[in-house]
C-alpha positions as semicolon CSV with decimal commas, in nm:
position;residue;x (nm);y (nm);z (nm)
1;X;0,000;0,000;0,000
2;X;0,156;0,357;-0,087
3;X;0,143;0,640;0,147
4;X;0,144;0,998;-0,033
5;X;0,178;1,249;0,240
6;X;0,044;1,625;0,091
7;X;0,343;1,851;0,266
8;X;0,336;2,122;0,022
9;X;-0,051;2,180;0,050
10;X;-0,050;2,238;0,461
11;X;0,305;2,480;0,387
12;X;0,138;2,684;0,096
13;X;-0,151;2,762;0,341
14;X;-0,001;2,831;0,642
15;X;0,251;3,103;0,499
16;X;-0,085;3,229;0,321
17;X;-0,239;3,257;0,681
18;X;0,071;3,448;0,832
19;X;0,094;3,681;0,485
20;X;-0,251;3,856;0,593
21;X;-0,125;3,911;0,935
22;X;-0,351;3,655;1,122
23;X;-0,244;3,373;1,305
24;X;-0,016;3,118;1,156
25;X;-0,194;2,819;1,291
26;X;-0,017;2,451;1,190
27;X;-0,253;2,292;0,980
28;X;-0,298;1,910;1,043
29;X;-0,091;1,669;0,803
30;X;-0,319;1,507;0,516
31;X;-0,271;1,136;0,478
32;X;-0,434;0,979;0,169
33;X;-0,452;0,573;0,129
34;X;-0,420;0,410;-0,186
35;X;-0,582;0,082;-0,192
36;X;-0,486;-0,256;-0,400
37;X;-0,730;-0,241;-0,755
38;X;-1,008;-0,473;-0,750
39;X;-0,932;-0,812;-0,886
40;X;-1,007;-0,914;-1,256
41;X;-1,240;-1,264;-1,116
42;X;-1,425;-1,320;-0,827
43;X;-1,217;-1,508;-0,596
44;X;-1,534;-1,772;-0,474
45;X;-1,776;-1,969;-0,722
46;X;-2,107;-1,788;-0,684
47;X;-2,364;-2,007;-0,473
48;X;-2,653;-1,952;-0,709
49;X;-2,695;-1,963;-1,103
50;X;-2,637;-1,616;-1,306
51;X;-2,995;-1,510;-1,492
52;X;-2,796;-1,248;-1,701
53;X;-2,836;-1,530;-2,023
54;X;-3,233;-1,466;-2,080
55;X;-3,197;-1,321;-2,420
56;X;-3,046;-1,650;-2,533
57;X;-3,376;-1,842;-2,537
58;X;-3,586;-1,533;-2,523
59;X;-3,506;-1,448;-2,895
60;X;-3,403;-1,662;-3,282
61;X;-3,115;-1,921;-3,186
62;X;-2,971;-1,713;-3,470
63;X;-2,853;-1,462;-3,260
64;X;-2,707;-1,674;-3,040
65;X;-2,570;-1,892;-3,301
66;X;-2,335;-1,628;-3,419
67;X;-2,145;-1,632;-3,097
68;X;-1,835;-1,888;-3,157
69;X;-1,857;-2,033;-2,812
70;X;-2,269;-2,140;-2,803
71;X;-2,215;-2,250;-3,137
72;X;-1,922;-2,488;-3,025
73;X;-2,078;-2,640;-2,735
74;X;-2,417;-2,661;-2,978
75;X;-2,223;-2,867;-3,233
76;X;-2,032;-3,110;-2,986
77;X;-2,380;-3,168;-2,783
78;X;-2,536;-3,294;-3,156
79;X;-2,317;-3,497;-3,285
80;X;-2,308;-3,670;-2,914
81;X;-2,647;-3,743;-2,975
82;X;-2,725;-3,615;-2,646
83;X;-2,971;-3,336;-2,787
84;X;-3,129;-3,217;-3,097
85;X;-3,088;-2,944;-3,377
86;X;-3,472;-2,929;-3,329
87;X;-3,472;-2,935;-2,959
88;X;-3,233;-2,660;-2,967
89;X;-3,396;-2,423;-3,200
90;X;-3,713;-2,444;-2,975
91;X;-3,637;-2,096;-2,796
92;X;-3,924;-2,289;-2,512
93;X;-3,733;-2,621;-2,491
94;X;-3,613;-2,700;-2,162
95;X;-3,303;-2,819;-2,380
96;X;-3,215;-2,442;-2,547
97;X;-3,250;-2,297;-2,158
98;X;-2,979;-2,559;-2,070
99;X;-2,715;-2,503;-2,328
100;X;-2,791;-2,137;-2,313
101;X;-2,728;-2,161;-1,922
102;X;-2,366;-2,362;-1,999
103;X;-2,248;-2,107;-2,331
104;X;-2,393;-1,805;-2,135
105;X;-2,447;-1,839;-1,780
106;X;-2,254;-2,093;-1,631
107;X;-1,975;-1,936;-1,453
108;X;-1,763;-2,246;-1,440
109;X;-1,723;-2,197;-1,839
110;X;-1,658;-2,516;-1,970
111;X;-1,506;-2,610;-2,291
112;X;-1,622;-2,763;-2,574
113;X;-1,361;-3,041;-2,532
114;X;-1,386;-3,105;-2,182
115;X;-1,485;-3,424;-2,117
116;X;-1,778;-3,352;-1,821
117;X;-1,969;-3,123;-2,046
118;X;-2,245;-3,384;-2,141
119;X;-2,266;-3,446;-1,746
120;X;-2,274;-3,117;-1,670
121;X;-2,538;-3,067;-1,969
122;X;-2,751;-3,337;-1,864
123;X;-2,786;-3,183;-1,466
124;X;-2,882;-2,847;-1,658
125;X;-3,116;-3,002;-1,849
126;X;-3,300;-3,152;-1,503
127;X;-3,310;-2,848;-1,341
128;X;-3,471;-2,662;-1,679
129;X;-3,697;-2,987;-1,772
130;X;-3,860;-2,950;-1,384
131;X;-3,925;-2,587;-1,491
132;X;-3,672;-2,406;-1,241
133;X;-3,783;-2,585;-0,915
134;X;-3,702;-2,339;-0,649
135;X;-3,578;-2,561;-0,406
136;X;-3,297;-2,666;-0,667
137;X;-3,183;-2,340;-0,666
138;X;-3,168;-2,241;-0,320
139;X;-2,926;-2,523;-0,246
140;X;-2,729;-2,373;-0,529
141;X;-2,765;-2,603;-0,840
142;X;-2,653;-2,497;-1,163
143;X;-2,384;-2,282;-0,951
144;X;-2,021;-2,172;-1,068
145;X;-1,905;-2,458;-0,885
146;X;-1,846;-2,819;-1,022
147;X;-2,172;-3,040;-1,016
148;X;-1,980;-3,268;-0,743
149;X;-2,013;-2,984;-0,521
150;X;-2,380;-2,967;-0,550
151;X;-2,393;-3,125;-0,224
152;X;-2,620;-3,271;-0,045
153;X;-2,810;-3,334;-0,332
154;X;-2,553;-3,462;-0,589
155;X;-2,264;-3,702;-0,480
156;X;-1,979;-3,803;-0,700
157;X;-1,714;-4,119;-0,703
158;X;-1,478;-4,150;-0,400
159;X;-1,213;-4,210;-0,628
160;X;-1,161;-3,868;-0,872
161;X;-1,477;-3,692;-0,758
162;X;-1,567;-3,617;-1,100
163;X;-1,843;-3,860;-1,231
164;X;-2,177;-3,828;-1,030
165;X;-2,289;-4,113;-0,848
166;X;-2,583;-4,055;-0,642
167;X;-2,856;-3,820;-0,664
168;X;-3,090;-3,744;-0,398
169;X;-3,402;-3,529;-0,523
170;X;-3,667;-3,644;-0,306
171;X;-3,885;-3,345;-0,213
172;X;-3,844;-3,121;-0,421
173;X;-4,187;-3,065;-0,621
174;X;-4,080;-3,239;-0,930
175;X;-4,402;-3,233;-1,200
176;X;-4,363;-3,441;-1,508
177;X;-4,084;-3,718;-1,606
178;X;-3,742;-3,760;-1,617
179;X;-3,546;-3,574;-1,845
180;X;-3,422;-3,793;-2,149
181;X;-3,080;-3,647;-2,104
182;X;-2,988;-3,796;-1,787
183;X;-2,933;-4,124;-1,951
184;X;-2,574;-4,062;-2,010
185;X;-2,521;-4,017;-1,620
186;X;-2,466;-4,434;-1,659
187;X;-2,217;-4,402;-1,347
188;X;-2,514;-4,353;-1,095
189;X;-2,538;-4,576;-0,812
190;X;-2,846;-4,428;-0,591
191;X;-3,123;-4,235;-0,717
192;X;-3,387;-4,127;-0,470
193;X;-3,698;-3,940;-0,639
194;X;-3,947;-4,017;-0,370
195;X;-4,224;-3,789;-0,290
196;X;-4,269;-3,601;-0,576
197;X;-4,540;-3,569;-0,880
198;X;-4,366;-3,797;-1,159
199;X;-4,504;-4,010;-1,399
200;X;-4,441;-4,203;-1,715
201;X;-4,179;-4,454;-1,684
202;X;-3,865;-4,401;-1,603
203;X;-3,702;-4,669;-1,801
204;X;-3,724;-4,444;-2,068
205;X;-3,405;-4,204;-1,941
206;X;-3,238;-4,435;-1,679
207;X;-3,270;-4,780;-1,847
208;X;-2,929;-4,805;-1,937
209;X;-2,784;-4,695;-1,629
210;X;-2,609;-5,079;-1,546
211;X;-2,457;-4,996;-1,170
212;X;-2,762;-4,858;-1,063
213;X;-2,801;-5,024;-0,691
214;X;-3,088;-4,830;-0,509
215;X;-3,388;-4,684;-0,690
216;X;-3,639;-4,464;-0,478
217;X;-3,977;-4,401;-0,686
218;X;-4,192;-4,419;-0,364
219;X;-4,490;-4,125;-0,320
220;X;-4,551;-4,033;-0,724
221;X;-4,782;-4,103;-0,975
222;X;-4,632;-4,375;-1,173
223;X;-4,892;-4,642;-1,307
224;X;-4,658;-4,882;-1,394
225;X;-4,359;-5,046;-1,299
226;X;-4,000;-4,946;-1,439
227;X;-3,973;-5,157;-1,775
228;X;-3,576;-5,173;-1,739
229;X;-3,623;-5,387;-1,334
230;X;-3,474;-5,715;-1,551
231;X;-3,187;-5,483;-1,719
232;X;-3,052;-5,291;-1,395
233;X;-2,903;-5,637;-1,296
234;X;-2,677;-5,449;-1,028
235;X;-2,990;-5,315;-0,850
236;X;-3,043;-5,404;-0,479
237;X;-3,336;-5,176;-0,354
238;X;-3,661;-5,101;-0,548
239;X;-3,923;-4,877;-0,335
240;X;-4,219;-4,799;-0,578
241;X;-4,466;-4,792;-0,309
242;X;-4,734;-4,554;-0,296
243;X;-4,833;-4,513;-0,691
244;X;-5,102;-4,548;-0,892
245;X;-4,961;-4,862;-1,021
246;X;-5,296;-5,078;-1,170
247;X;-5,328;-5,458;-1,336
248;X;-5,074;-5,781;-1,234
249;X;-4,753;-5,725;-1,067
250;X;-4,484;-5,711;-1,339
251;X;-4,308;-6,072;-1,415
252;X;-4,002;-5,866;-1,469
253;X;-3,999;-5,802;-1,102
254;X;-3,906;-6,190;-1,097
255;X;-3,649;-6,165;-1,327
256;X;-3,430;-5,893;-1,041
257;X;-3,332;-6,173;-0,877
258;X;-3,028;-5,991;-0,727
259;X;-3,297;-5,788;-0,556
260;X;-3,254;-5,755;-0,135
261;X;-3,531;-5,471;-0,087
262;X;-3,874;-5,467;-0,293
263;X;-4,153;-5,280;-0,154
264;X;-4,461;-5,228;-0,390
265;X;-4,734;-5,145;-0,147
266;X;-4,978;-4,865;-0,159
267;X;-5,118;-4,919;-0,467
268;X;-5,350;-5,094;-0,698
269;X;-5,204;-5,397;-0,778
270;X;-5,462;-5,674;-0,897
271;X;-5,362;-6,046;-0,930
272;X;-5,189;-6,365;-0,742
273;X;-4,826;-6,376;-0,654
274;X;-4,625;-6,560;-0,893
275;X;-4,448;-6,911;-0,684
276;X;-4,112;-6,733;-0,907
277;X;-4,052;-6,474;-0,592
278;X;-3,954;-6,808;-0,405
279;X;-3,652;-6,806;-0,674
280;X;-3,526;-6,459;-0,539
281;X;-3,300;-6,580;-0,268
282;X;-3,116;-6,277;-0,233
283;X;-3,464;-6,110;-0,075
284;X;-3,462;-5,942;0,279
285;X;-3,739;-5,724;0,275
286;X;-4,081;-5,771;0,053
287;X;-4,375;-5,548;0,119
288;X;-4,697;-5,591;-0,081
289;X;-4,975;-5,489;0,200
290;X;-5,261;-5,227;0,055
291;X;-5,317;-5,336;-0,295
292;X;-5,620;-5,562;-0,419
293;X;-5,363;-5,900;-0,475
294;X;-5,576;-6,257;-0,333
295;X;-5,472;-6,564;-0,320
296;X;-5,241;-6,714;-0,096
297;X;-4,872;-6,682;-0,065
298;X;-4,695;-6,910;-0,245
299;X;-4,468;-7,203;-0,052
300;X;-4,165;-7,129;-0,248
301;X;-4,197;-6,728;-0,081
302;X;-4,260;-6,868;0,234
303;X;-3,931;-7,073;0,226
304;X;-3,763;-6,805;0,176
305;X;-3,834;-6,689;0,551
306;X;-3,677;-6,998;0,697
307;X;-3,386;-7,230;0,654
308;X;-3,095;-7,073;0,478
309;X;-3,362;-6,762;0,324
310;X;-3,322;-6,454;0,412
311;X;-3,646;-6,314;0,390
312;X;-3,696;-6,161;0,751
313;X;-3,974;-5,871;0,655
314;X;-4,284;-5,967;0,480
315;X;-4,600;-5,813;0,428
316;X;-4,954;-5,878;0,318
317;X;-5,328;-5,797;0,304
318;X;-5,439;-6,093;0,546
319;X;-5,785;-6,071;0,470
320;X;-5,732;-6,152;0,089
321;X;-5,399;-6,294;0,140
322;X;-5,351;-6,624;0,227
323;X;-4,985;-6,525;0,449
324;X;-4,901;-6,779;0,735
325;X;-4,554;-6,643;0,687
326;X;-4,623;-6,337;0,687
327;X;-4,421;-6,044;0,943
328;X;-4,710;-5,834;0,993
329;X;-5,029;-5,803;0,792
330;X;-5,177;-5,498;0,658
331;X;-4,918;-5,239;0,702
332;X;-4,520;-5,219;0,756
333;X;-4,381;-5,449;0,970
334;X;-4,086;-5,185;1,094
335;X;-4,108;-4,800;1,094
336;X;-4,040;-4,702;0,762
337;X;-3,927;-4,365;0,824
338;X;-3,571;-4,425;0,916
339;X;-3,492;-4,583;0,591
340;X;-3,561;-4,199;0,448
């Protein structure tokens, strides 16, 4: 910091003073500061996402064509296949809002070659597809920082903490389905979407996600069951409980044999239950209880709760369910809250 001391200022007036005769008194010494200039970038991330990029979407992708970075990260998100030209030229596509976020207003400014754009596309394209959820953005998604800092919501591999691996978006007044993009986050392990408003199956964006190992749909309106249960061959927990889910439980659901934790209760679920859940002999927990199933529990289920099963937590509607085996009828058998 430089000190410039005014000397010649407080001299000049004092002999002025003592020129007219009056009294010469000392004037006091003037010290002035000079401060370090501001620096050229902020020296944090900023917590929330910059709305400064409007007039990307709100006008002709034209104009926003013309600028050399949009149109770079436009061209590399095509030919991935991620997106469309079409999608993009829809100036109300949840899609153009995205990639105008990452050319315009993403503070973290990635290239066009760096190899976490399409992940950091496809969370964009989540928080645009849910039509800006508030609570997103409070706990600072889309921020300057990377997307493994989007904690607590977002979680990313122990090993580089790059690649997200878990998602946690329960709560959070999600209307709709899934965004299609999210289907190249195939490194996700745990994806919790319980108690929301979705619907349409999700199989459709996360079907080829092969490590997935806990899947939380519970408290939506899906009517159906995921069509991808047989493909996710790594998955462990299924909660789809409280739906709208109508007709015969899926056979699929048979074919998860790797499966430790299936709850399908709450719903509307219409049938018998197939003998082939007594093949599932990795199965722990199995609730069923408030649906409209009849019939009585197969053997091959109940064998599953004795000998060398493991089967310790089953459920049933008793009065239309034939369940000698059962842990509790008519409701959970354990308080179900912890688990959350």
């Amino acid at each position: 910091i430089s000190c410039i001391t005014i000397m010649g200022l407080s001299i000049g007036l004092g002999l002025g003073r003592s020129v007219d005769g009056d009294s010469t008194e000392e004037l006091d010494t003037v010290v002035i500061f000079k401060t370090r200039p501001p620096s050229e970038s902020p020296t944090g991330a900023p917590t929330k996402p910059a709305k400064d990029f409007e007039w990307c979407y709100e006008l002709d992708e034209t104009a926003a064509k013309r600028d050399t970075r949009y149109a770079s990260l436009w061209s590399v998100l095509i030919g991935s296949g991620i997106s469309t030209e079409e999608e993009f030229s829809d100036d109300t596509s949840y899609q153009r809002k995205s990639l105008c976020w990452l050319a315009f207003g993403d503070k973290l400014q990635l290239d066009a070659t760096d190899p976490f754009l399409e992940q950091r596309y496809a969370m964009a394209t989540i928080y645009y597809n849910f039509n800006e959820p508030e609570s997103l953005w409070n706990q600072g998604w889309l921020s300057g920082k990377p997307e493994c800092e989007w904690r607590p919501m977002v979680e990313c591999d122990s090993r580089t903490d790059t690649v997200v691996s878990r998602m946690y978006l329960r709560d959070n007044i999600l209307i709709g389905g899934l965004p299609k993009e999210v289907s190249v986050l195939k490194d996700v392990t745990h994806f919790d979407l319980s108690n929301n408003q979705l619907v349409r199956d999700v199989s459709a964006a996360i079907g080829e996600w092969v490590h997935l190992e806990e899947l939380r749909l519970d408290n939506n309106n899906f009517e159906s069951f995921p069509s991808s249960i047989n493909e996710w061959t790594a998955l462990k927990h299924l909660d789809i409980s409280s739906n709208n889910i109508e007709g015969p439980i899926s056979e699929n659901l048979t074919l998860a044999s790797q499966l430790v934790f299936l709850d399908f209760a709450d719903n509307e679920i219409t049938g018998t239950i197939s003998p082939a859940f007594g093949t599932m002999s990795s199965l722990e927990t199995f609730y069923m209880h408030t649906n409209f199933l009849d019939g009585p529990i197969p053997d091959a289920v109940c064998d599953l709760t004795s000998g060398s099963g493991k089967l310790s937590h089953l459920t049933a509607d008793c009065n239309d369910v034939e369940c000698d085996c059962c842990t509790k009828c008519d409701g959970y058998d354990v308080d179900k809250i912890p688990w959350d």
